[in-house]
């Protein structure tokens, strides 16, 4: 018997689209299935001001193929120089949906991030007043802290103090990778939520390192031990409204992934919905995929869920995806879960 699944059109609450030829290449991969996405501002140079966000939004819309329906939800990259008045105006105009906090040096193009939180106090207070969410890359960058501990240490030493000193600040813990992240998000009130990527539901650190180094499984925060992956699976498939999809689909040219100093990022835009249906079915939670991918995100962001529906079908034969997509003169490898998947969006 053919199995089908109908759900409201999903959104991606954490996405990297880049610019130029890469934007052209990856945008249709997201817009094919997703109605909206929170667009990460870590371009070179980053999207810092309302003027930057306007220009970037226009480039995204210009790159959108005719007939595709997709709304980019813009973010500003929070820096120590961010002007609260610029943020207020951009939010009032409906231009931006959130701000993004990268601790300086945490990941790709994050050197302009925040070092001294006192310097962004004015912006954070404005955001708390107006209910503008802060999307946080939650890793400390202190060289002494082991890379596998950076998320847990961030929660204790940065996130929790930050939330206590800014009551009412609405925070999205981006791409959580640990059971500590799950527990902290669960214990938070209505002002706290967490996104989970597709790939962190599928791989643990062994997938990156056992049997040879797999650069296409390397991302930040790096995948952790199996117990953490299982905690993420339990959170994502639970239906709990505090957890929702943010793919962190992060394209890099294969040339720079397969490199002595390979870039961080997994490109999952192409097959995310198929992979999620597989994961949720495996955990007996297909009925809760819609909450994770289509309902919990808009509820936190105080936006209506999409009215359009997508239908997915489980096929007898495995569904095939391109191993990579072309992007200008480069190629970008599509995330490979390492097992066949049978679900496809119709
Ligand atoms: O793996 C990642 N890639 N993590 C990030 O935080 C940034 C992203 C990117 O921009 O490539
Ligand atoms: Zn990201």
Tab-separated table of C-alpha atoms and ligand atoms in Angstrom:
chain	number	residue	atom	x	y	z
A	1	UNK	CA	0.000	0.000	0.000
A	2	UNK	CA	1.363	3.442	-0.896
A	3	UNK	CA	1.878	5.632	2.109
A	4	UNK	CA	1.389	9.351	1.781
A	5	UNK	CA	1.706	12.240	4.167
A	6	UNK	CA	0.222	15.708	3.804
A	7	UNK	CA	1.542	18.587	5.824
A	8	UNK	CA	1.506	22.344	5.787
A	9	UNK	CA	4.326	23.701	3.665
A	10	UNK	CA	7.421	23.736	5.875
A	11	UNK	CA	9.764	26.620	6.730
A	12	UNK	CA	13.484	26.556	7.415
A	13	UNK	CA	14.341	28.614	10.493
A	14	UNK	CA	18.105	28.678	9.806
A	15	UNK	CA	19.523	28.769	6.292
A	16	UNK	CA	22.673	29.907	4.493
A	17	UNK	CA	22.040	31.096	0.946
A	18	UNK	CA	25.363	32.937	0.317
A	19	UNK	CA	25.501	35.265	-2.688
A	20	UNK	CA	26.242	35.370	-6.412
A	21	UNK	CA	26.546	32.063	-8.278
A	22	UNK	CA	26.158	30.075	-5.055
A	23	UNK	CA	22.900	31.849	-4.211
A	24	UNK	CA	21.609	31.151	-7.727
A	25	UNK	CA	22.463	27.479	-7.335
A	26	UNK	CA	21.115	26.780	-3.860
A	27	UNK	CA	18.042	29.011	-3.635
A	28	UNK	CA	15.811	26.781	-5.823
A	29	UNK	CA	16.809	23.769	-3.697
A	30	UNK	CA	15.195	25.422	-0.675
A	31	UNK	CA	12.344	27.245	-2.442
A	32	UNK	CA	11.130	24.002	-4.033
A	33	UNK	CA	9.851	22.749	-0.661
A	34	UNK	CA	10.058	25.599	1.850
A	35	UNK	CA	7.812	28.666	1.959
A	36	UNK	CA	10.058	30.812	4.152
A	37	UNK	CA	13.504	30.704	5.670
A	38	UNK	CA	15.479	32.682	8.198
A	39	UNK	CA	18.445	33.872	6.150
A	40	UNK	CA	21.808	33.864	7.883
A	41	UNK	CA	23.744	37.133	7.573
A	42	UNK	CA	27.322	35.747	7.579
A	43	UNK	CA	28.262	36.960	4.129
A	44	UNK	CA	31.615	38.577	3.414
A	45	UNK	CA	31.141	41.363	4.430
A	46	UNK	CA	28.265	40.446	6.774
A	47	UNK	CA	24.705	41.807	6.663
A	48	UNK	CA	24.983	44.334	9.472
A	49	UNK	CA	22.675	47.249	8.706
A	50	UNK	CA	19.129	47.659	7.448
A	51	UNK	CA	20.580	48.885	4.164
A	52	UNK	CA	22.652	45.675	3.866
A	53	UNK	CA	19.554	43.572	4.584
A	54	UNK	CA	17.482	45.416	1.987
A	55	UNK	CA	20.142	44.916	-0.669
A	56	UNK	CA	20.612	41.234	0.218
A	57	UNK	CA	16.862	40.573	0.248
A	58	UNK	CA	16.628	42.142	-3.209
A	59	UNK	CA	19.456	39.940	-4.515
A	60	UNK	CA	17.691	36.860	-3.115
A	61	UNK	CA	14.378	37.787	-4.703
A	62	UNK	CA	16.132	38.532	-8.011
A	63	UNK	CA	17.712	35.064	-7.915
A	64	UNK	CA	14.390	33.320	-7.264
A	65	UNK	CA	13.290	31.434	-10.397
A	66	UNK	CA	9.988	32.615	-11.877
A	67	UNK	CA	7.006	30.746	-10.482
A	68	UNK	CA	8.656	29.808	-7.186
A	69	UNK	CA	6.985	31.090	-4.043
A	70	UNK	CA	9.479	31.831	-1.292
A	71	UNK	CA	9.872	34.550	1.327
A	72	UNK	CA	13.319	35.252	2.797
A	73	UNK	CA	13.091	36.319	6.441
A	74	UNK	CA	16.055	38.594	6.884
A	75	UNK	CA	18.388	38.827	9.859
A	76	UNK	CA	21.065	41.281	10.926
A	77	UNK	CA	24.457	40.205	12.140
A	78	UNK	CA	24.840	41.623	15.631
A	79	UNK	CA	28.133	43.451	16.102
A	80	UNK	CA	29.473	45.615	18.873
A	81	UNK	CA	28.738	48.578	16.576
A	82	UNK	CA	25.096	47.712	15.823
A	83	UNK	CA	22.915	50.816	16.147
A	84	UNK	CA	19.692	50.219	18.132
A	85	UNK	CA	17.896	52.885	16.057
A	86	UNK	CA	18.771	51.080	12.818
A	87	UNK	CA	17.466	47.799	14.277
A	88	UNK	CA	14.255	49.451	15.476
A	89	UNK	CA	13.599	51.021	12.067
A	90	UNK	CA	14.337	47.777	10.189
A	91	UNK	CA	11.994	45.839	12.446
A	92	UNK	CA	9.214	48.423	12.225
A	93	UNK	CA	9.472	48.374	8.431
A	94	UNK	CA	9.029	44.584	8.473
A	95	UNK	CA	12.448	44.183	6.881
A	96	UNK	CA	14.044	41.986	9.531
A	97	UNK	CA	12.710	39.079	11.545
A	98	UNK	CA	15.599	38.480	13.939
A	99	UNK	CA	19.191	39.283	14.812
A	100	UNK	CA	21.999	36.765	14.806
A	101	UNK	CA	24.628	36.513	17.487
A	102	UNK	CA	27.898	34.842	16.596
A	103	UNK	CA	30.454	34.840	19.369
A	104	UNK	CA	33.559	36.233	17.631
A	105	UNK	CA	35.451	33.443	15.876
A	106	UNK	CA	32.851	30.702	16.449
A	107	UNK	CA	32.409	29.692	12.819
A	108	UNK	CA	32.487	30.661	9.117
A	109	UNK	CA	32.849	34.471	8.754
A	110	UNK	CA	32.236	35.187	12.427
A	111	UNK	CA	35.302	37.317	13.174
A	112	UNK	CA	33.062	40.424	13.381
A	113	UNK	CA	30.950	38.818	16.105
A	114	UNK	CA	30.487	39.898	19.688
A	115	UNK	CA	33.327	39.807	22.221
A	116	UNK	CA	31.994	42.132	24.903
A	117	UNK	CA	28.293	41.742	25.692
A	118	UNK	CA	28.171	45.080	27.509
A	119	UNK	CA	28.653	46.713	24.116
A	120	UNK	CA	25.405	45.231	22.758
A	121	UNK	CA	23.308	45.834	25.863
A	122	UNK	CA	21.311	48.660	24.237
A	123	UNK	CA	20.373	46.516	21.253
A	124	UNK	CA	19.454	43.534	23.443
A	125	UNK	CA	17.198	45.686	25.605
A	126	UNK	CA	15.454	47.084	22.556
A	127	UNK	CA	14.957	43.529	21.248
A	128	UNK	CA	13.507	42.396	24.565
A	129	UNK	CA	11.085	45.343	24.570
A	130	UNK	CA	9.914	44.705	21.040
A	131	UNK	CA	9.992	40.919	21.111
A	132	UNK	CA	12.598	40.652	18.329
A	133	UNK	CA	14.174	37.188	18.557
A	134	UNK	CA	17.922	36.759	18.949
A	135	UNK	CA	19.262	33.707	17.100
A	136	UNK	CA	22.359	32.485	18.896
A	137	UNK	CA	25.257	30.378	17.688
A	138	UNK	CA	25.877	28.803	21.069
A	139	UNK	CA	29.542	27.905	21.310
A	140	UNK	CA	32.345	29.456	23.326
A	141	UNK	CA	35.471	30.140	21.342
A	142	UNK	CA	37.992	29.978	24.167
A	143	UNK	CA	40.917	27.916	22.849
A	144	UNK	CA	41.174	26.015	26.174
A	145	UNK	CA	37.661	24.585	25.836
A	146	UNK	CA	37.464	21.305	23.939
A	147	UNK	CA	35.472	21.642	20.722
A	148	UNK	CA	33.046	18.926	21.858
A	149	UNK	CA	32.306	20.855	25.078
A	150	UNK	CA	31.866	24.297	23.568
A	151	UNK	CA	28.069	24.237	23.444
A	152	UNK	CA	27.568	23.017	27.013
A	153	UNK	CA	30.088	25.554	28.345
A	154	UNK	CA	28.390	28.342	26.364
A	155	UNK	CA	25.038	27.558	27.949
A	156	UNK	CA	26.436	27.828	31.478
A	157	UNK	CA	28.857	30.705	31.042
A	158	UNK	CA	27.248	32.916	28.371
A	159	UNK	CA	23.659	32.050	27.501
A	160	UNK	CA	22.214	31.646	30.951
A	161	UNK	CA	23.842	34.844	32.337
A	162	UNK	CA	22.785	36.744	29.188
A	163	UNK	CA	19.165	35.665	29.557
A	164	UNK	CA	19.158	36.544	33.258
A	165	UNK	CA	20.500	40.048	32.610
A	166	UNK	CA	18.025	40.671	29.772
A	167	UNK	CA	14.612	39.541	31.007
A	168	UNK	CA	12.096	39.157	28.212
A	169	UNK	CA	14.730	38.622	25.508
A	170	UNK	CA	13.371	36.019	23.086
A	171	UNK	CA	16.147	33.580	22.192
A	172	UNK	CA	16.500	30.835	19.621
A	173	UNK	CA	19.295	28.434	20.472
A	174	UNK	CA	20.439	27.661	16.962
A	175	UNK	CA	21.371	24.163	15.792
A	176	UNK	CA	21.654	22.548	19.214
A	177	UNK	CA	23.829	19.431	19.244
A	178	UNK	CA	23.847	18.235	22.841
A	179	UNK	CA	21.589	16.790	25.500
A	180	UNK	CA	22.543	19.838	27.610
A	181	UNK	CA	21.105	22.026	24.836
A	182	UNK	CA	17.900	19.988	24.787
A	183	UNK	CA	17.577	20.133	28.570
A	184	UNK	CA	18.220	23.873	28.738
A	185	UNK	CA	15.678	24.604	25.988
A	186	UNK	CA	13.093	22.377	27.702
A	187	UNK	CA	13.561	24.137	31.020
A	188	UNK	CA	13.219	27.621	29.505
A	189	UNK	CA	9.950	29.511	29.421
A	190	UNK	CA	7.966	30.919	26.516
A	191	UNK	CA	10.888	33.123	25.462
A	192	UNK	CA	13.213	30.255	24.604
A	193	UNK	CA	13.252	27.828	21.683
A	194	UNK	CA	15.827	25.740	19.828
A	195	UNK	CA	16.356	24.745	16.237
A	196	UNK	CA	17.679	21.347	15.254
A	197	UNK	CA	19.299	20.518	11.927
A	198	UNK	CA	18.490	17.539	9.762
A	199	UNK	CA	22.050	16.251	9.788
A	200	UNK	CA	22.411	16.317	13.581
A	201	UNK	CA	19.460	13.910	13.743
A	202	UNK	CA	21.392	11.515	11.499
A	203	UNK	CA	25.117	11.632	12.250
A	204	UNK	CA	27.222	11.440	15.369
A	205	UNK	CA	30.938	12.142	15.623
A	206	UNK	CA	31.864	8.639	14.526
A	207	UNK	CA	30.365	9.334	11.138
A	208	UNK	CA	32.889	12.136	10.685
A	209	UNK	CA	35.962	10.295	11.868
A	210	UNK	CA	35.702	6.505	11.714
A	211	UNK	CA	37.165	4.814	8.635
A	212	UNK	CA	38.694	8.033	7.286
A	213	UNK	CA	37.800	11.689	7.679
A	214	UNK	CA	34.519	12.672	5.983
A	215	UNK	CA	34.680	16.391	5.245
A	216	UNK	CA	31.063	16.573	4.106
A	217	UNK	CA	29.935	15.585	7.605
A	218	UNK	CA	31.946	18.355	9.237
A	219	UNK	CA	29.926	21.313	10.441
A	220	UNK	CA	29.735	23.604	13.458
A	221	UNK	CA	28.709	22.926	16.070
A	222	UNK	CA	30.393	19.623	15.315
A	223	UNK	CA	28.281	16.467	15.726
A	224	UNK	CA	28.710	14.946	19.188
A	225	UNK	CA	28.440	11.458	20.751
A	226	UNK	CA	25.547	9.123	19.984
A	227	UNK	CA	23.779	9.896	23.290
A	228	UNK	CA	23.484	13.512	22.160
A	229	UNK	CA	22.109	12.553	18.753
A	230	UNK	CA	19.486	10.435	20.506
A	231	UNK	CA	18.523	13.358	22.760
A	232	UNK	CA	18.086	15.553	19.664
A	233	UNK	CA	15.953	12.881	18.002
A	234	UNK	CA	13.757	12.599	21.080
A	235	UNK	CA	13.320	16.392	21.230
A	236	UNK	CA	12.604	16.837	17.511
A	237	UNK	CA	10.121	13.994	17.299
A	238	UNK	CA	8.379	14.818	20.591
A	239	UNK	CA	6.111	17.503	19.131
A	240	UNK	CA	7.296	19.883	21.916
A	241	UNK	CA	6.703	23.382	20.496
A	242	UNK	CA	10.081	24.636	21.660
A	243	UNK	CA	11.907	22.547	19.044
A	244	UNK	CA	11.702	23.204	15.332
A	245	UNK	CA	13.593	22.762	12.083
A	246	UNK	CA	16.516	24.967	11.167
A	247	UNK	CA	18.501	23.028	8.602
A	248	UNK	CA	21.665	25.155	8.768
A	249	UNK	CA	22.068	24.007	5.173
A	250	UNK	CA	25.450	25.618	4.529
A	251	UNK	CA	26.881	25.204	1.035
A	252	UNK	CA	30.612	25.374	0.411
A	253	UNK	CA	32.396	24.497	-2.833
A	254	UNK	CA	33.616	20.902	-2.715
A	255	UNK	CA	37.110	22.240	-3.419
A	256	UNK	CA	37.052	23.958	-0.004
A	257	UNK	CA	35.362	21.092	1.869
A	258	UNK	CA	37.835	18.492	0.569
A	259	UNK	CA	40.777	20.513	1.751
A	260	UNK	CA	43.576	20.411	4.319
A	261	UNK	CA	41.565	23.013	6.268
A	262	UNK	CA	38.035	22.093	5.227
A	263	UNK	CA	35.107	24.464	5.717
A	264	UNK	CA	32.305	23.689	8.187
A	265	UNK	CA	28.828	23.081	6.784
A	266	UNK	CA	26.503	20.346	5.521
A	267	UNK	CA	24.347	21.048	2.474
A	268	UNK	CA	20.930	19.503	3.134
A	269	UNK	CA	18.484	21.808	1.324
A	270	UNK	CA	17.932	19.306	-1.477
A	271	UNK	CA	16.879	16.263	0.528
A	272	UNK	CA	15.924	17.547	3.976
A	273	UNK	CA	12.215	16.718	3.789
A	274	UNK	CA	12.935	13.162	2.588
A	275	UNK	CA	15.465	12.654	5.355
A	276	UNK	CA	13.149	14.036	8.013
A	277	UNK	CA	10.278	11.799	6.924
A	278	UNK	CA	12.654	8.831	7.184
A	279	UNK	CA	13.837	9.871	10.653
A	280	UNK	CA	10.361	10.593	12.004
A	281	UNK	CA	8.985	7.331	10.598
A	282	UNK	CA	11.871	5.393	12.127
A	283	UNK	CA	10.966	6.905	15.503
A	284	UNK	CA	7.251	6.223	15.067
A	285	UNK	CA	6.536	9.952	14.909
A	286	UNK	CA	5.497	10.706	11.322
A	287	UNK	CA	2.412	12.409	12.707
A	288	UNK	CA	4.636	14.923	14.492
A	289	UNK	CA	6.754	15.913	11.480
A	290	UNK	CA	4.342	18.745	10.708
A	291	UNK	CA	4.797	20.221	14.189
A	292	UNK	CA	8.595	20.178	13.808
A	293	UNK	CA	8.820	21.416	10.218
A	294	UNK	CA	5.723	23.561	9.736
A	295	UNK	CA	4.026	24.619	12.996
A	296	UNK	CA	6.383	25.148	15.927
A	297	UNK	CA	8.639	27.626	14.108
A	298	UNK	CA	5.916	30.068	13.031
A	299	UNK	CA	4.360	29.822	16.486
A	300	UNK	CA	7.600	30.961	18.142
A	301	UNK	CA	8.220	33.681	15.554
A	302	UNK	CA	4.582	34.829	15.948
A	303	UNK	CA	3.850	34.301	12.269
A	304	UNK	CA	0.927	32.368	10.803
A	305	UNK	CA	1.689	28.850	9.592
A	306	UNK	CA	1.641	28.407	5.823
A	307	UNK	CA	-1.743	27.701	4.275
A	308	UNK	CA	-0.332	25.691	1.349
A	309	UNK	CA	0.227	21.954	1.804
A	310	UNK	CA	2.849	19.552	0.489
A	311	UNK	CA	2.293	15.860	0.024
A	312	UNK	CA	4.996	13.278	0.510
A	313	UNK	CA	4.916	9.725	-0.801
A	314	UNK	CA	6.810	6.681	0.398
A	315	UNK	CA	8.082	4.874	-2.682
A	316	UNK	CA	8.965	1.197	-2.914
A	317	UNK	CA	12.291	2.003	-4.548
A	318	UNK	CA	14.822	4.304	-2.887
A	319	UNK	CA	14.542	7.937	-3.937
A	320	UNK	CA	17.619	9.270	-5.704
A	321	UNK	CA	19.135	12.708	-5.284
A	322	UNK	CA	22.048	14.239	-7.153
A	323	UNK	CA	25.334	13.553	-5.375
A	324	UNK	CA	26.177	17.198	-5.935
A	325	UNK	CA	24.736	20.290	-7.547
A	326	UNK	CA	26.635	22.678	-9.831
A	327	UNK	CA	27.248	26.226	-8.567
A	328	UNK	CA	28.979	28.368	-11.173
A	329	UNK	CA	32.345	26.685	-11.735
A	330	UNK	CA	32.056	24.770	-8.472
A	331	UNK	CA	30.104	21.783	-7.177
A	332	UNK	CA	28.383	21.400	-3.812
A	333	UNK	CA	27.951	17.911	-2.380
A	334	UNK	CA	24.455	17.045	-1.186
A	335	UNK	CA	24.380	15.523	2.306
A	336	UNK	CA	24.389	11.719	2.101
A	337	UNK	CA	22.738	10.013	5.095
A	338	UNK	CA	24.542	6.762	4.243
A	339	UNK	CA	21.326	4.774	3.839
A	340	UNK	CA	18.504	4.648	1.297
A	341	UNK	CA	15.455	6.840	1.843
A	342	UNK	CA	12.063	6.158	0.333
A	343	UNK	CA	10.113	9.334	1.054
A	344	UNK	CA	9.870	12.119	-1.514
A	345	UNK	CA	7.946	15.349	-1.772
A	346	UNK	CA	5.447	14.881	-4.653
B	1	LIG	O1	28.648	24.364	9.819
B	1	LIG	C1	28.403	25.545	9.797
B	1	LIG	N1	28.456	26.258	8.656
B	1	LIG	N2	28.089	26.161	10.936
B	1	LIG	C2	27.940	27.479	11.002
B	1	LIG	O2	27.671	27.969	12.064
B	1	LIG	C3	28.169	28.335	9.820
B	1	LIG	C4	27.958	27.596	8.596
B	1	LIG	C5	28.487	28.308	7.384
B	1	LIG	O3	28.214	29.493	7.210
B	1	LIG	O4	29.162	27.675	6.567
B	2	LIG	ZN1	24.388	28.354	10.334
